[in-house]
mmCIF file of C-alpha atoms and ligand atoms in Angstrom:
data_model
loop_
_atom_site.group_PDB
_atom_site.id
_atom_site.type_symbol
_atom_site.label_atom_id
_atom_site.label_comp_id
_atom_site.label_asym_id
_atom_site.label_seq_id
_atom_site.Cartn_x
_atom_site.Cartn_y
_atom_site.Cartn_z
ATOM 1 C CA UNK A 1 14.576 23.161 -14.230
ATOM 2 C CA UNK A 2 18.110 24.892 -14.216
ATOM 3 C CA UNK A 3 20.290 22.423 -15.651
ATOM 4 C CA UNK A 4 23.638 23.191 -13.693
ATOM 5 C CA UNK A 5 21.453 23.218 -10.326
ATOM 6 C CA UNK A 6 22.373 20.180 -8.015
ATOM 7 C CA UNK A 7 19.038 20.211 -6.703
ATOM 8 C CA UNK A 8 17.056 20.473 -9.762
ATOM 9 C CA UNK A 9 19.156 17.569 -10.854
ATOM 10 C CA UNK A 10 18.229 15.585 -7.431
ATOM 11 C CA UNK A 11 14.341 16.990 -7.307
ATOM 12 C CA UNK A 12 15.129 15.365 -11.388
ATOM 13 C CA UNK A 13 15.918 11.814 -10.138
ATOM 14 C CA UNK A 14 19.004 12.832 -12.323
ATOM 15 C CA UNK A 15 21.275 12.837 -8.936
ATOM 16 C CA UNK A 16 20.932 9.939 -6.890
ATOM 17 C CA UNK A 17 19.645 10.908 -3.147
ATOM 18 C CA UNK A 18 18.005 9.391 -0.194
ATOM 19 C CA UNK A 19 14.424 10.912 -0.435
ATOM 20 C CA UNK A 20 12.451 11.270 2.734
ATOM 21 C CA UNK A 21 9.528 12.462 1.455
ATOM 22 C CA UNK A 22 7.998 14.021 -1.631
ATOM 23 C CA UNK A 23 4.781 16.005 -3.126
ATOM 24 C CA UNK A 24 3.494 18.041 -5.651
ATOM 25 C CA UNK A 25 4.848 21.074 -4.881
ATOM 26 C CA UNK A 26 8.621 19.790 -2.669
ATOM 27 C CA UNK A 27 11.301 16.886 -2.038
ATOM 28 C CA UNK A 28 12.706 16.423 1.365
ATOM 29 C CA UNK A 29 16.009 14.380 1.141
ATOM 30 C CA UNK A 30 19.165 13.703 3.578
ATOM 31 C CA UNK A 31 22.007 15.972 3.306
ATOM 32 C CA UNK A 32 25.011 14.139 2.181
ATOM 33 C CA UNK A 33 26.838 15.778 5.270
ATOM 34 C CA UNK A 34 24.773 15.326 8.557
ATOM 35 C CA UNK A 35 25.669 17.996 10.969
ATOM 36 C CA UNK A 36 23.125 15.799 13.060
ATOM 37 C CA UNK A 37 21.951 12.597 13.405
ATOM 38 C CA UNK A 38 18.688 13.396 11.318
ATOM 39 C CA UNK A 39 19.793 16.013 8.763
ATOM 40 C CA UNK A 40 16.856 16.417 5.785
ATOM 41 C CA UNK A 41 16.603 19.331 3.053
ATOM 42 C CA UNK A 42 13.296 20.447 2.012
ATOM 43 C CA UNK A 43 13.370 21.813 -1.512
ATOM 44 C CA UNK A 44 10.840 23.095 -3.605
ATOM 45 C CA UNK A 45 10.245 21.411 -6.974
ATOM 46 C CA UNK A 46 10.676 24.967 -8.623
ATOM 47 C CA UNK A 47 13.977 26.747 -8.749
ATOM 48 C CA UNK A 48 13.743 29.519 -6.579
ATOM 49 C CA UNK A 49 17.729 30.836 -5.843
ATOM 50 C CA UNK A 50 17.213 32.051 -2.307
ATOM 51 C CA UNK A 51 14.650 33.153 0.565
ATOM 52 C CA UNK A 52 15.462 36.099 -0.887
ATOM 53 C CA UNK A 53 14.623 35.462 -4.565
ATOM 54 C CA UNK A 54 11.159 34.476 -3.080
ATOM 55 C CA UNK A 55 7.960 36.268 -4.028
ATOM 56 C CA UNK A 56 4.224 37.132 -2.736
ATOM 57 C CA UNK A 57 3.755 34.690 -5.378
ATOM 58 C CA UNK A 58 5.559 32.127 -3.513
ATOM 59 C CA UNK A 59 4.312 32.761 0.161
ATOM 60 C CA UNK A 60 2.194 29.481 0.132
ATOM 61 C CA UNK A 61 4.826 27.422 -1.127
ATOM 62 C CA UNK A 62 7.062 28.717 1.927
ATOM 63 C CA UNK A 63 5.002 27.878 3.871
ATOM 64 C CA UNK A 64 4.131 24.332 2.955
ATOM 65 C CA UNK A 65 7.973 24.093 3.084
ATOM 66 C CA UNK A 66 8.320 24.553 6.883
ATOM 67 C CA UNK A 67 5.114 22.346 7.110
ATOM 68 C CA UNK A 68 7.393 19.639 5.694
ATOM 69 C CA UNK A 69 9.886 20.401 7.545
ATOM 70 C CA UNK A 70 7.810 19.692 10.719
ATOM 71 C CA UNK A 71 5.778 16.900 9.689
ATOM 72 C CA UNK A 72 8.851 15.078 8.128
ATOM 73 C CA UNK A 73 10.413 15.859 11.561
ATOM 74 C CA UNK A 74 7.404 14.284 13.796
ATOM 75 C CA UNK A 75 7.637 10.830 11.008
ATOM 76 C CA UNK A 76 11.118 10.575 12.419
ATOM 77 C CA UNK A 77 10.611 11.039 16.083
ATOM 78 C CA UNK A 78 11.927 14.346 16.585
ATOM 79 C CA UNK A 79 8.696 16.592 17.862
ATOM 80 C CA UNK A 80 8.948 15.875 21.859
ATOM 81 C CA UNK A 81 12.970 16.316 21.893
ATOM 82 C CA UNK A 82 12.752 18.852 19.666
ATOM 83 C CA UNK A 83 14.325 19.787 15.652
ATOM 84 C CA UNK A 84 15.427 23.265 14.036
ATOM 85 C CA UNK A 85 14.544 24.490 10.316
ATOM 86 C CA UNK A 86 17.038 27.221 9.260
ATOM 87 C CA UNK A 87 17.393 28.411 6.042
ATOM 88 C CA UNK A 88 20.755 29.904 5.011
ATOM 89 C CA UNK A 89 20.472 33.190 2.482
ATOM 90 C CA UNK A 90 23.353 34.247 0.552
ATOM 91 C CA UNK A 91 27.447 33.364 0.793
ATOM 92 C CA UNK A 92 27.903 35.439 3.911
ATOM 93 C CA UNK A 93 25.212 32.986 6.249
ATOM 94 C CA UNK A 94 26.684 29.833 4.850
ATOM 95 C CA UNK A 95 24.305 29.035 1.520
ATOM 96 C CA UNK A 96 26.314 26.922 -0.675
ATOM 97 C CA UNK A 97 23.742 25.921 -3.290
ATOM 98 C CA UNK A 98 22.105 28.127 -4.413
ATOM 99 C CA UNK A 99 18.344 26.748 -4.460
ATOM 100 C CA UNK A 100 16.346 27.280 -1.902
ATOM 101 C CA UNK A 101 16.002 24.978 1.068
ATOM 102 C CA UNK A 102 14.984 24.303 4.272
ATOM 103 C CA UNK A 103 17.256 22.336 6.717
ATOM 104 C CA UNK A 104 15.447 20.333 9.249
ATOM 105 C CA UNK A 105 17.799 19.083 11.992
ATOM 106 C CA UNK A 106 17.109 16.642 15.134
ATOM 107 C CA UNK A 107 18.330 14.045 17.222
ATOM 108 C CA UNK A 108 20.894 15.838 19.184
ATOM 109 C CA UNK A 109 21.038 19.290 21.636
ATOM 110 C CA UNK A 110 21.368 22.240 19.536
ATOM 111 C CA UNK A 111 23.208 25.324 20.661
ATOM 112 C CA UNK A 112 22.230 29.235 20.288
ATOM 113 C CA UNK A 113 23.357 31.036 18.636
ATOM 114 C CA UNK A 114 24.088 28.953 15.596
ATOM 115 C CA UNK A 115 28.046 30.015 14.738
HETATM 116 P P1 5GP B 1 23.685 25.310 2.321
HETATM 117 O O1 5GP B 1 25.135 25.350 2.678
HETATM 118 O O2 5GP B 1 23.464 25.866 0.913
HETATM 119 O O3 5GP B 1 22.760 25.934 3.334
HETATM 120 O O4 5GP B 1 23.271 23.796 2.299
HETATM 121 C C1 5GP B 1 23.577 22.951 1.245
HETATM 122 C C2 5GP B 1 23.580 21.554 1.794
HETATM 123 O O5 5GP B 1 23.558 20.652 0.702
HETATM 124 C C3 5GP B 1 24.805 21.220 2.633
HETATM 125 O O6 5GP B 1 24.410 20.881 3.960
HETATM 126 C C4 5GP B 1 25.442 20.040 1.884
HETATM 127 O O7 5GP B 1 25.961 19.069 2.754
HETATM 128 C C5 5GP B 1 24.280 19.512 1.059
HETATM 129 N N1 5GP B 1 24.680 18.869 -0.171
HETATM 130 C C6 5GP B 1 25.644 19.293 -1.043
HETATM 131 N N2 5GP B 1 25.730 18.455 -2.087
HETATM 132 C C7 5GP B 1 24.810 17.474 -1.877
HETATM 133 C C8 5GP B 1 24.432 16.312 -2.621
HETATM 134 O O8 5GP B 1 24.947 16.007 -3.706
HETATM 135 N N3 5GP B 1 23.455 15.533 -2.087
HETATM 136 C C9 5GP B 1 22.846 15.836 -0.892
HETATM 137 N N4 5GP B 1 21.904 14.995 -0.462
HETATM 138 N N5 5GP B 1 23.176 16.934 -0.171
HETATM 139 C C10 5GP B 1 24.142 17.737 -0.655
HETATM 140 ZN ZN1 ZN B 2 17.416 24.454 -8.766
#
């Protein structure tokens, strides 16, 4: 765990969050600034910086994330309507902290392209 990483600290129970869903391996929680009605972060338990900081070692784990992303999206109704997962990579696309995770939104029409 990185000490001065918000999401270690959440994925901790050190910072207080509203958590969705959790395994062995990840910890979906709600962002603390919807940009939808249903607005979750899937996180791995390891501290991985980026998608780009991600290995062949980690290619199962990304995967299981998106698989969170969907399944924690179907719990909450969003599958028929339809949800996006994006994952922002680096300062430039909008990534703000700086441990990897996926954002799974829903409950409202989403435009494209994203701005
Ligand atoms: P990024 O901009 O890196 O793609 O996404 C980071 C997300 O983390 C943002 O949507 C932001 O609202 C969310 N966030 C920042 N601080 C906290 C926090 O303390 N708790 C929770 N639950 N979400 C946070
Ligand atoms: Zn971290």
């Amino acid at each position: 765990m990185e000490n001065n990483c918000l999401f270690c600290r959440i994925v901790a129970g050190e910072i207080a969050a509203e958590i969705i869903y959790s395994d062995e391996r990840s910890v979906a929680f709600r962002d603390i600034n919807p940009q939808a009605p249903t607005h979750v972060l899937v996180v791995p338990r390891e501290h991985i910086e980026s998608l780009d900081d991600a290995t062949q070692k980690d290619e199962a784990l990304l995967g299981h994330l998106l698989r969170v992303a969907a399944r924690v999206a179907n719990e909450m109704g969003h599958s028929e309507s339809g949800y996006r997962a994006v994952i922002n990579t680096g300062a430039g696309a909008g990534q703000s902290v700086f441990h990897l995770h996926v954002h799974m939104l829903g409950g409202r029409a989403l435009e494209w392209p994203p701005g």
